Coordinates of C-alpha atoms in Angstrom, one line a residue:
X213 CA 127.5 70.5 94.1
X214 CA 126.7 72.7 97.1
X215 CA 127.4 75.6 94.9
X216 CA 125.1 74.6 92.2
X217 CA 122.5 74.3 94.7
X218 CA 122.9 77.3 95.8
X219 CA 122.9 79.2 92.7
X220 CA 119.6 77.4 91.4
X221 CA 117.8 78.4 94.7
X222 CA 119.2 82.3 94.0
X223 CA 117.8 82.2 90.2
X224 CA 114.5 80.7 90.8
X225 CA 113.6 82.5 93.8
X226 CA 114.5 86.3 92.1
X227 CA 113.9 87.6 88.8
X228 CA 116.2 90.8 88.9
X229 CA 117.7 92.9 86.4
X230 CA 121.5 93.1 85.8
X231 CA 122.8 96.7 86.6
X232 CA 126.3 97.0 85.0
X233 CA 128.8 94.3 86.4
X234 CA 127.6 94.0 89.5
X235 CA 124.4 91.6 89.6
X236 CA 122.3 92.2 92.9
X237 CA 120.8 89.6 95.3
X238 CA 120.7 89.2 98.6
X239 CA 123.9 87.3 98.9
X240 CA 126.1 90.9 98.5
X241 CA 124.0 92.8 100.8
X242 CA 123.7 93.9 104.7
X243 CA 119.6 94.3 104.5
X244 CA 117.1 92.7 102.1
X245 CA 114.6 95.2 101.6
X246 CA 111.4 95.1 99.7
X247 CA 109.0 97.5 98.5
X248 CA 105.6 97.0 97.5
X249 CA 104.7 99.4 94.6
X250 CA 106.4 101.1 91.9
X251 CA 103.9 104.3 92.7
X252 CA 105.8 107.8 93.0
X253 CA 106.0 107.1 97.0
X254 CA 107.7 103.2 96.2
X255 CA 109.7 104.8 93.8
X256 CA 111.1 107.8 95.8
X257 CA 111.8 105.2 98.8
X258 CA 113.6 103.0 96.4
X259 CA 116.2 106.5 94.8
X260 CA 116.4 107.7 98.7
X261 CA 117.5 104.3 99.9
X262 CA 119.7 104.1 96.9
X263 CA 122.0 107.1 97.5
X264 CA 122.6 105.9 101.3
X265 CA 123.9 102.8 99.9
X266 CA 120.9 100.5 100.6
X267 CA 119.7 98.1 97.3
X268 CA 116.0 97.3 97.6
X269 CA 113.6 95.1 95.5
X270 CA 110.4 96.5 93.9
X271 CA 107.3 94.8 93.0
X272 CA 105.2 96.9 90.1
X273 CA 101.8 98.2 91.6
X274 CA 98.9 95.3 90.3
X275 CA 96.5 97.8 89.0
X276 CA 96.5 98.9 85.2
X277 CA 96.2 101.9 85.3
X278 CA 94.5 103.6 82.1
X279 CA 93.9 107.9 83.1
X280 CA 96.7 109.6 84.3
X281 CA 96.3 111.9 87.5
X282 CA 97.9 115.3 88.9
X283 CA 99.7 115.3 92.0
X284 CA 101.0 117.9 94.2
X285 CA 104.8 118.2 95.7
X286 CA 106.0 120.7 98.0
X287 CA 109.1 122.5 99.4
X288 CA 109.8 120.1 101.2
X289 CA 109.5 117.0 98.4
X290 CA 111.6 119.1 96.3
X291 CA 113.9 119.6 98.9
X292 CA 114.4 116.0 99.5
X293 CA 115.2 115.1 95.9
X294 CA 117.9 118.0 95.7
X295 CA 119.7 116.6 99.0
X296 CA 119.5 113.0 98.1
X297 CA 120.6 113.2 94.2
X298 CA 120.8 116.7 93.5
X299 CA 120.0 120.0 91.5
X300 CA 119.3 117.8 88.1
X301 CA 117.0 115.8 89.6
X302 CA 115.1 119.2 90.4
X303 CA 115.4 121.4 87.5
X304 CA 114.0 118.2 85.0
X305 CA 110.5 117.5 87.6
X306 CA 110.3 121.5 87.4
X307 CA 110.3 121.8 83.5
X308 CA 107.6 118.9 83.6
X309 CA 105.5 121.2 85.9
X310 CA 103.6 123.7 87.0
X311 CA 104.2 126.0 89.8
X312 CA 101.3 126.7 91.9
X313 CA 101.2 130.0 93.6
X314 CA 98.2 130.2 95.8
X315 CA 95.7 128.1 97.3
X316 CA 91.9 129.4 97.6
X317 CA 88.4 127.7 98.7
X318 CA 85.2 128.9 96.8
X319 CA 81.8 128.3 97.4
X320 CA 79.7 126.6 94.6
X321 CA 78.9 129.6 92.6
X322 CA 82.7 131.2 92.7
X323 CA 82.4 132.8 95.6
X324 CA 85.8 133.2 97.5
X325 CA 85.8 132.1 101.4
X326 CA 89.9 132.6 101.2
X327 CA 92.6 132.5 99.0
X328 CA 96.3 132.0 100.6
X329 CA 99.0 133.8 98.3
X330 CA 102.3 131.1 99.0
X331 CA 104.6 134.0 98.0
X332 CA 103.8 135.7 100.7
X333 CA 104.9 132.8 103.3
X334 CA 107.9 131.8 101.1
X335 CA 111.6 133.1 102.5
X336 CA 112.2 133.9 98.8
X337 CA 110.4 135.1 95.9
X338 CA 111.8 132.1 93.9
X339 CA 111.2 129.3 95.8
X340 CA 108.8 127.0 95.0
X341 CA 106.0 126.3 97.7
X342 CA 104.3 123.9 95.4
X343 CA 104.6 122.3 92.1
X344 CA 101.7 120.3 90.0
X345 CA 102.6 117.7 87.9
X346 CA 101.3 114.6 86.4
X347 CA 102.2 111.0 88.2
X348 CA 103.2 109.5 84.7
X349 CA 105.6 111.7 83.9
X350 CA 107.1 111.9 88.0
X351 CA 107.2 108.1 88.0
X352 CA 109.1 108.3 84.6
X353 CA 111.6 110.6 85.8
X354 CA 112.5 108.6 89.1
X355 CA 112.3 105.2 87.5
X356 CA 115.2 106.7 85.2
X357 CA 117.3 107.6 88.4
X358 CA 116.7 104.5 89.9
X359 CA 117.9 102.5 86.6
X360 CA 121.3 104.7 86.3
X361 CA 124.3 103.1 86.7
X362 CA 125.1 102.5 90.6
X363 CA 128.2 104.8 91.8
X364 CA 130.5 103.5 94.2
X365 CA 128.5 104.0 97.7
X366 CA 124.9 103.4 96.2
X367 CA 122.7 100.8 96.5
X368 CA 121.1 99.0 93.6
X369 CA 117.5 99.2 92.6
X370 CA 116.1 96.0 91.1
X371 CA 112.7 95.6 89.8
X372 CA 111.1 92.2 90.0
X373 CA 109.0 92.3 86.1
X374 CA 105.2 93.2 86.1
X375 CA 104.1 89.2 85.5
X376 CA 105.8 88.1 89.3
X377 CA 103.1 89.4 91.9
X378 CA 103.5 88.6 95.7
X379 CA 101.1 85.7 96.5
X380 CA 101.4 85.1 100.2
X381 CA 102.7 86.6 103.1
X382 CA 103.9 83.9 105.6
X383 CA 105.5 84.5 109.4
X384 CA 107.3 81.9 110.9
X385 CA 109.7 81.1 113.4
X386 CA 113.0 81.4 112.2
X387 CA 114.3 77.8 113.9
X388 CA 111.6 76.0 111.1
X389 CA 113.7 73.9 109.3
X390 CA 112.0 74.2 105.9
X391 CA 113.8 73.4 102.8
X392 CA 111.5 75.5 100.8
X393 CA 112.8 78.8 103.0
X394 CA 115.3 81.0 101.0
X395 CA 119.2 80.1 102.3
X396 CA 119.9 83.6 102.3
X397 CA 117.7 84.3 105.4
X398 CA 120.9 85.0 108.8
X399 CA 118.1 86.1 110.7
X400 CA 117.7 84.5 114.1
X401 CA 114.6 87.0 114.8
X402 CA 111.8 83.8 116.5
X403 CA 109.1 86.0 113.8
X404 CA 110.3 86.4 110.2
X405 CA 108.3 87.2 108.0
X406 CA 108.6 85.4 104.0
X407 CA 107.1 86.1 100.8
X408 CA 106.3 83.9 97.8
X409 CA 105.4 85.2 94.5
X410 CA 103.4 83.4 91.4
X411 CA 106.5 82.4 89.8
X412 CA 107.8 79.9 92.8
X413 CA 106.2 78.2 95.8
X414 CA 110.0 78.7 97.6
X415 CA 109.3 81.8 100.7
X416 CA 112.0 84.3 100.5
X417 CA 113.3 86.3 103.7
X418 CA 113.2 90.1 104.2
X419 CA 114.9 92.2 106.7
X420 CA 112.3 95.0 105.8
X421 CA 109.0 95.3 104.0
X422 CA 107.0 98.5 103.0
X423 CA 103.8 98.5 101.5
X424 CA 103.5 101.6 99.6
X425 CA 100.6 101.1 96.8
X426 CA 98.2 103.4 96.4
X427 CA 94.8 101.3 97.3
X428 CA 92.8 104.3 95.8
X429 CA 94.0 103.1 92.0
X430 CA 91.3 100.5 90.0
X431 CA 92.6 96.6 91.0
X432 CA 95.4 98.1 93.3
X433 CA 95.2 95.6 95.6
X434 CA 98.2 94.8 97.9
X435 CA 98.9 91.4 99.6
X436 CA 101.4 93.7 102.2
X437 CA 98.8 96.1 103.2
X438 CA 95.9 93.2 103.6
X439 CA 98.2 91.1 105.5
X440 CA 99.0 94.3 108.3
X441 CA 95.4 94.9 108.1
X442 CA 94.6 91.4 109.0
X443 CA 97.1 91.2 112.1
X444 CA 96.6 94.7 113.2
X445 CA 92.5 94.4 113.7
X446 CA 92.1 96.0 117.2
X447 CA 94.0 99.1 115.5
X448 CA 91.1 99.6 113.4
X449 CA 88.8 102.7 114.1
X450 CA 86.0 104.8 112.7
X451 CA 87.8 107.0 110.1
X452 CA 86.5 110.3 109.8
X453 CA 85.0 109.9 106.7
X454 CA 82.4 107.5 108.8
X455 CA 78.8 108.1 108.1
X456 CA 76.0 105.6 108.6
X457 CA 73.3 106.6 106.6
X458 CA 75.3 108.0 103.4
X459 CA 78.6 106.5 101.3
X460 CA 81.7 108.5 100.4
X461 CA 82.7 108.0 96.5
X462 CA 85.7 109.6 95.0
X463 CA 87.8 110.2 92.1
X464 CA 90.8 111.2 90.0
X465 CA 91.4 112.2 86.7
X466 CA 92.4 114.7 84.6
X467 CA 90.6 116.6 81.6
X468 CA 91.9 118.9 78.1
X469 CA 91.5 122.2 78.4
X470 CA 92.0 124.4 75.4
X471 CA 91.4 128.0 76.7
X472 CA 93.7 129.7 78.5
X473 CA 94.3 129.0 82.3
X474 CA 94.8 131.3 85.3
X475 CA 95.6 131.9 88.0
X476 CA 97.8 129.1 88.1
X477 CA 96.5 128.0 91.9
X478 CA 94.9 125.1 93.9
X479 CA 91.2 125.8 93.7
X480 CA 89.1 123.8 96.2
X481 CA 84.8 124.1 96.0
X482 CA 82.3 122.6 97.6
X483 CA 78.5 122.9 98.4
X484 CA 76.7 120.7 100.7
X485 CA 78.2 116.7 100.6
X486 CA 80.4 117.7 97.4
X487 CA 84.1 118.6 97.6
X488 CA 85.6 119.3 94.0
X489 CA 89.5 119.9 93.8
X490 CA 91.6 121.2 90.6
X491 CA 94.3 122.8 89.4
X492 CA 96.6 123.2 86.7
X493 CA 98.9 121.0 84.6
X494 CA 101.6 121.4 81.8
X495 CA 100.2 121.2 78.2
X496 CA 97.1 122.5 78.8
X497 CA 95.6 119.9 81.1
X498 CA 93.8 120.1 84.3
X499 CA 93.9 117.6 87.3
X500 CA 90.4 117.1 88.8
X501 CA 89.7 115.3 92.2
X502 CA 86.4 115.2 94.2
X503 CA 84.4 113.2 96.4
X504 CA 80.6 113.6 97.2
X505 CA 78.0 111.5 99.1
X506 CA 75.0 109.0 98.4
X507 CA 72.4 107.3 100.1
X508 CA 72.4 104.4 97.8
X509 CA 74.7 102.4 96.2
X510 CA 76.1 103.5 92.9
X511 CA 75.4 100.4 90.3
X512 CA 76.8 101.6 87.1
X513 CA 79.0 100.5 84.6
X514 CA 82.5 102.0 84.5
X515 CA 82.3 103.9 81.2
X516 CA 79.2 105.5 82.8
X517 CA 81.1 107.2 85.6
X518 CA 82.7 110.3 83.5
X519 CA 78.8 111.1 83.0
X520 CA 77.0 110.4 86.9
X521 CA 80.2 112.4 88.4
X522 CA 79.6 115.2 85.7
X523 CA 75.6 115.4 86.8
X524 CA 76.8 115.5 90.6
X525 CA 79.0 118.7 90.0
X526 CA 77.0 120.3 87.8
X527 CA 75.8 122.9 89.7
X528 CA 79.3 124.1 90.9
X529 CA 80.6 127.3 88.7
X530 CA 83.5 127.1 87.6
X531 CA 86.6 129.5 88.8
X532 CA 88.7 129.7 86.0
X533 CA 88.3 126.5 84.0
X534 CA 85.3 124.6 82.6
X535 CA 86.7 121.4 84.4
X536 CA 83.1 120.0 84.6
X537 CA 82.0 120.0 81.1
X538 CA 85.5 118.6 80.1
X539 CA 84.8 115.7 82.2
X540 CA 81.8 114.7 80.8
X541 CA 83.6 114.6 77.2
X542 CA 86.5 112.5 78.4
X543 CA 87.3 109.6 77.0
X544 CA 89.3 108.0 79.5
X545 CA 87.3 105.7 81.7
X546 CA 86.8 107.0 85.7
X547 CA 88.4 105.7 88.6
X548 CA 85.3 105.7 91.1
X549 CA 86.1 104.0 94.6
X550 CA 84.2 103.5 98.1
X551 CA 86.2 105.9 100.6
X552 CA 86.5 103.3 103.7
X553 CA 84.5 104.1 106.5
X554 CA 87.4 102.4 109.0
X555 CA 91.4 104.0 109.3
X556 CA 94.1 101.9 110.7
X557 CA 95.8 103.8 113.4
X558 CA 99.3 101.5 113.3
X559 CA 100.8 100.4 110.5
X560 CA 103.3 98.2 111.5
X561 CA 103.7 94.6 111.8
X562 CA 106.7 93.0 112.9
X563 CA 109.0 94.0 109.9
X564 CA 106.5 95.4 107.9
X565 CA 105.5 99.4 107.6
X566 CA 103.1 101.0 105.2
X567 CA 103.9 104.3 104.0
X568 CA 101.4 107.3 102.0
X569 CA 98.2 106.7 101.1
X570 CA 98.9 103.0 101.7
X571 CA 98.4 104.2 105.4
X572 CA 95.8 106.4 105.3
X573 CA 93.8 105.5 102.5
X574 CA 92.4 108.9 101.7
X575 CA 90.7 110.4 98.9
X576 CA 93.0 112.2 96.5
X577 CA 90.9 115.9 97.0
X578 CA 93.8 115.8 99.6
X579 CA 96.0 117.2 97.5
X580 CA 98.8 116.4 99.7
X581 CA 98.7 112.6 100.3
X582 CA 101.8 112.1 97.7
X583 CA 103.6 114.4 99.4
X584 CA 103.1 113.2 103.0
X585 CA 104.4 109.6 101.3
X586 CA 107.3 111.1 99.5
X587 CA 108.3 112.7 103.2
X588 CA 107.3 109.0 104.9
X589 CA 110.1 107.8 102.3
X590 CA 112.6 110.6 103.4
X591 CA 111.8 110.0 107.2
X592 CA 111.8 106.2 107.1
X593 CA 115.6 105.8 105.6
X594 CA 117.0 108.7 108.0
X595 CA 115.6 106.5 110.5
X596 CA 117.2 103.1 109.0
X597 CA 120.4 105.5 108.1
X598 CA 120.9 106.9 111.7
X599 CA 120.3 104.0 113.6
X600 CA 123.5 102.3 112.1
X601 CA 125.8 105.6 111.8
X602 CA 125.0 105.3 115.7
X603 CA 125.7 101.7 116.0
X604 CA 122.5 101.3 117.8
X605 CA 121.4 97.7 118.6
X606 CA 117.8 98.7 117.4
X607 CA 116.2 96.1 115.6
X608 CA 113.2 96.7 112.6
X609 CA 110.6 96.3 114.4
X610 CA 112.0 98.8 117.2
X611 CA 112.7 101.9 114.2
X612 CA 109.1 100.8 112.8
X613 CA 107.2 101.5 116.1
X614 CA 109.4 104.7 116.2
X615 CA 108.5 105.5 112.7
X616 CA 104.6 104.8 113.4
X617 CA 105.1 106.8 116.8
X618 CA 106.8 109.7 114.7
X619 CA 104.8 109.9 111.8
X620 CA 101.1 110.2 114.3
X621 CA 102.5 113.5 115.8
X622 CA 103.9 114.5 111.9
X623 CA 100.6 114.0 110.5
X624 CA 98.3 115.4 113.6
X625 CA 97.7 118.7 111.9
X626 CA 97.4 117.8 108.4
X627 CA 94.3 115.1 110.0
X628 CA 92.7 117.6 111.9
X629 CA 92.2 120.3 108.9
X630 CA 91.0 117.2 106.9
X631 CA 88.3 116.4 109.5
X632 CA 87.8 119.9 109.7
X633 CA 86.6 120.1 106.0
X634 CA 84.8 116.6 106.4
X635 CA 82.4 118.5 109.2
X636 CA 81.6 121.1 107.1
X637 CA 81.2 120.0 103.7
X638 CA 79.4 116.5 104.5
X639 CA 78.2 116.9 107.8
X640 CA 76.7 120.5 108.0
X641 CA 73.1 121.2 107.0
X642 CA 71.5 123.1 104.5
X643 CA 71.0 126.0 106.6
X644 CA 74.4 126.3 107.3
X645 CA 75.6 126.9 103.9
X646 CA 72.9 129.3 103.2
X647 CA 73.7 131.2 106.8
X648 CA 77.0 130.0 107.8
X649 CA 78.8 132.1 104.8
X650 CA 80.7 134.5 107.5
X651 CA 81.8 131.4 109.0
X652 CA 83.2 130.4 106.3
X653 CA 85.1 133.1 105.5
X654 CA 86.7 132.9 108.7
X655 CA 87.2 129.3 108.6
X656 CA 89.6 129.5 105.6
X657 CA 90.7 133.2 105.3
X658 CA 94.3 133.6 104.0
X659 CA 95.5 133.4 107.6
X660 CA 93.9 130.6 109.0
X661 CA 94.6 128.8 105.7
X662 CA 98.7 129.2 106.3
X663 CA 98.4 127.8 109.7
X664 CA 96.6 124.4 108.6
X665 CA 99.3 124.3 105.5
X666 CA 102.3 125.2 106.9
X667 CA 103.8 121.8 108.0
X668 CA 103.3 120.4 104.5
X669 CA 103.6 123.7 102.5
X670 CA 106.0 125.8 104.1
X671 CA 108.4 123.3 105.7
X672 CA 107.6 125.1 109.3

């Protein structure tokens, strides 16, 4: 009877898929861990834990997603996917890309401030410093890896279908006696921390919990990241995007192009208040990310967007690709969102951690969000890894403070150059972009350009 019981509770409180013959819950392993988002940072977390013999869950990301968007991955991302599966794993994201091979900033009529050539920096002519690619086609690749067959060693990746959604977070003390709590919880923590989704009111137990959708995606909103929001409020400060008299909108998208492109590099222009980022994609595509400023608030239907965003670039000339006037014939509908005006400064909570953008909430024209969550994914299961190759006595919420410690000196650079650019571009005033152009220059000069990069480019 017991057994019964117990199998009932297992069935209706999971919905995962069988891999093989070995069928995955929590009752055959060490750690239940969840992940919050089937993005390409919940993805890469899921194949990294998977190949250090760690099975997670993963919930699908809520929004519904209808334009595709570029994304940028260094060295370093690269690197990660060749030591945790290999030189396959490599050699198929390559063929699906585009390898970048210099980074410049121009003014609004073409004018070059700086241009940084990555071969120069690299330690070998063929290495790749950074690769563009499109998130479908990234999140294809590593959902396959993640569905292959488990070796002996590996964990097991299960995905919970797109129609079960987490409903509620809930923390309790672990001596509760609750009949509705998942028996599978050996935790004797006094905090645990439970989740019910839409298809069952019964709370099931997690050792570990990472939110890692992107809350920059239409209807990507994330129970995991509310809740640490919601318990972490005196960690909330002005972000650097703050500004009390205009409003940060941004976007991400990516247009045809059927003329030839070059040079195949990561253009950034701006003028005063508008930042416009591109760059290329396979099949003749081009991945376009800005953000610009208004005084008002923007009341406008969604299929309007393409059009308004068109009108605010319009007076930037275009470097090497007519990247405005394809947006305005696009016929995928824009993803316009409110840049938030607040940053969250720890993003722990109890056994909870948010990784990428998830954390930092940033606009996309930061090319190198995804990759700083890719190398969140890489840092946090070294950190989980170590700690038991070690036999340390650490518990979750110990590595996560470490992690959040860790990742605030990781990222202190990479913040800096973005609040750098914020102070110029939306902060300066007219008369410093008509006088300021020497500045400029010097501000983003080859050089200068390397040493604000490196960490995320060149892996030093």
């Amino acid at each position: 009877m017991m057994t019964m019981v117990l199998n009932s509770q297992i069935k209706s409180s999971t919905n995962i898929t069988q891999f093989g013959k070995r069928f995955y819950s929590s009752t055959f392993s060490k750690k239940k861990i969840l992940i919050s988002g089937n993005d390409v940072v919940g993805l890469s977390l899921a194949l990294f834990l998977k190949k250090k013999g760690i099975s997670s869950e993963v919930v699908e990301s809520n929004h519904s997603k209808l334009d595709d968007t570029g994304i940028i991955l260094t060295h370093k991302n690269l690197q990660a996917y060749r030591d945790y599966v290999g030189d396959g794993l490599v050699e198929r994201i390559s063929k699906n890309g585009n390898k970048l091979s210099g980074s410049g900033y121009f003014l609004k009529n073409g004018d070059p401030l700086g241009v940084l050539n990555f071969n120069k920096y690299s330690k070998s002519n063929g290495d790749i410093i950074a690769l563009s690619t499109t998130e479908s086609k990234l999140k294809e690749i590593l959902s396959q890896e993640c569905l292959k067959p488990f070796k002996d060693g590996e964990g097991v990746v299960s995905f919970k279908k797109s129609i079960f959604k987490i409903k509620k977070v809930h923390e309790e003390n672990s001596n509760n006696n609750n009949n509705q709590i998942d028996i599978n919880n050996n935790n004797n923590n006094n905090n645990n921390i439970y989740l019910t989704f839409t298809n069952s009111s019964i709370k099931n137990y997690y050792d570990l919990i990472v939110g890692s959708m992107d809350p920059t995606e239409k209807n990507n909103i994330d129970p995991i990241r509310e809740y640490v929001i919601e318990k972490n409020k005196q960690f909330i400060e002005p972000s650097i995007y703050q500004n009390r008299i205009q409003q940060s909108y941004s976007f991400n998208t990516i247009v045809d192009c059927s003329f030839p492109l070059v040079p195949p590099i990561l253009i950034t222009q701006f003028l005063q208040g508008k930042k416009l980022v591109s760059f290329i994609l396979p099949n003749k595509k081009v991945a376009l990310t800005g953000t610009f400023t208004k005084e008002t608030q923007i009341n406008l239907e969604p299929s309007k967007f393409n059009q308004m965003v068109s009108n605010e670039f319009k007076q930037i000339e275009d470097v090497n690709v007519h990247s405005i006037v394809s947006l305005s014939d696009n016929q995928n509908e824009l993803n316009l969102f409110k840049v938030p005006q607040t940053h969250l400064t720890n993003i722990t909570h109890n056994s909870i951690v948010l990784i990428g953008n998830t954390a930092d909430y940033l606009p996309h024209d930061n090319v190198f969000i995804t990759s700083i969550g890719i190398e969140d994914a890489n840092k946090l299961v070294h950190l989980l890894v170590d700690n038991n190759n070690n036999n340390n006595t650490n518990n979750i919420q110990t590595l996560l403070n470490k992690f959040n410690n860790d990742r605030k000196v990781r990222l202190a650079k990479f913040m800096k150059s973005i609040k750098d650019d914020q102070n110029i571009i939306f902060r300066s005033s007219k008369v410093f972009f008509l006088i300021g152009k020497f500045y400029l220059k010097f501000h983003y000069f080859s050089k200068r350009q390397y040493n604000r990069f490196k960490g995320e480019l060149f892996n030093k």
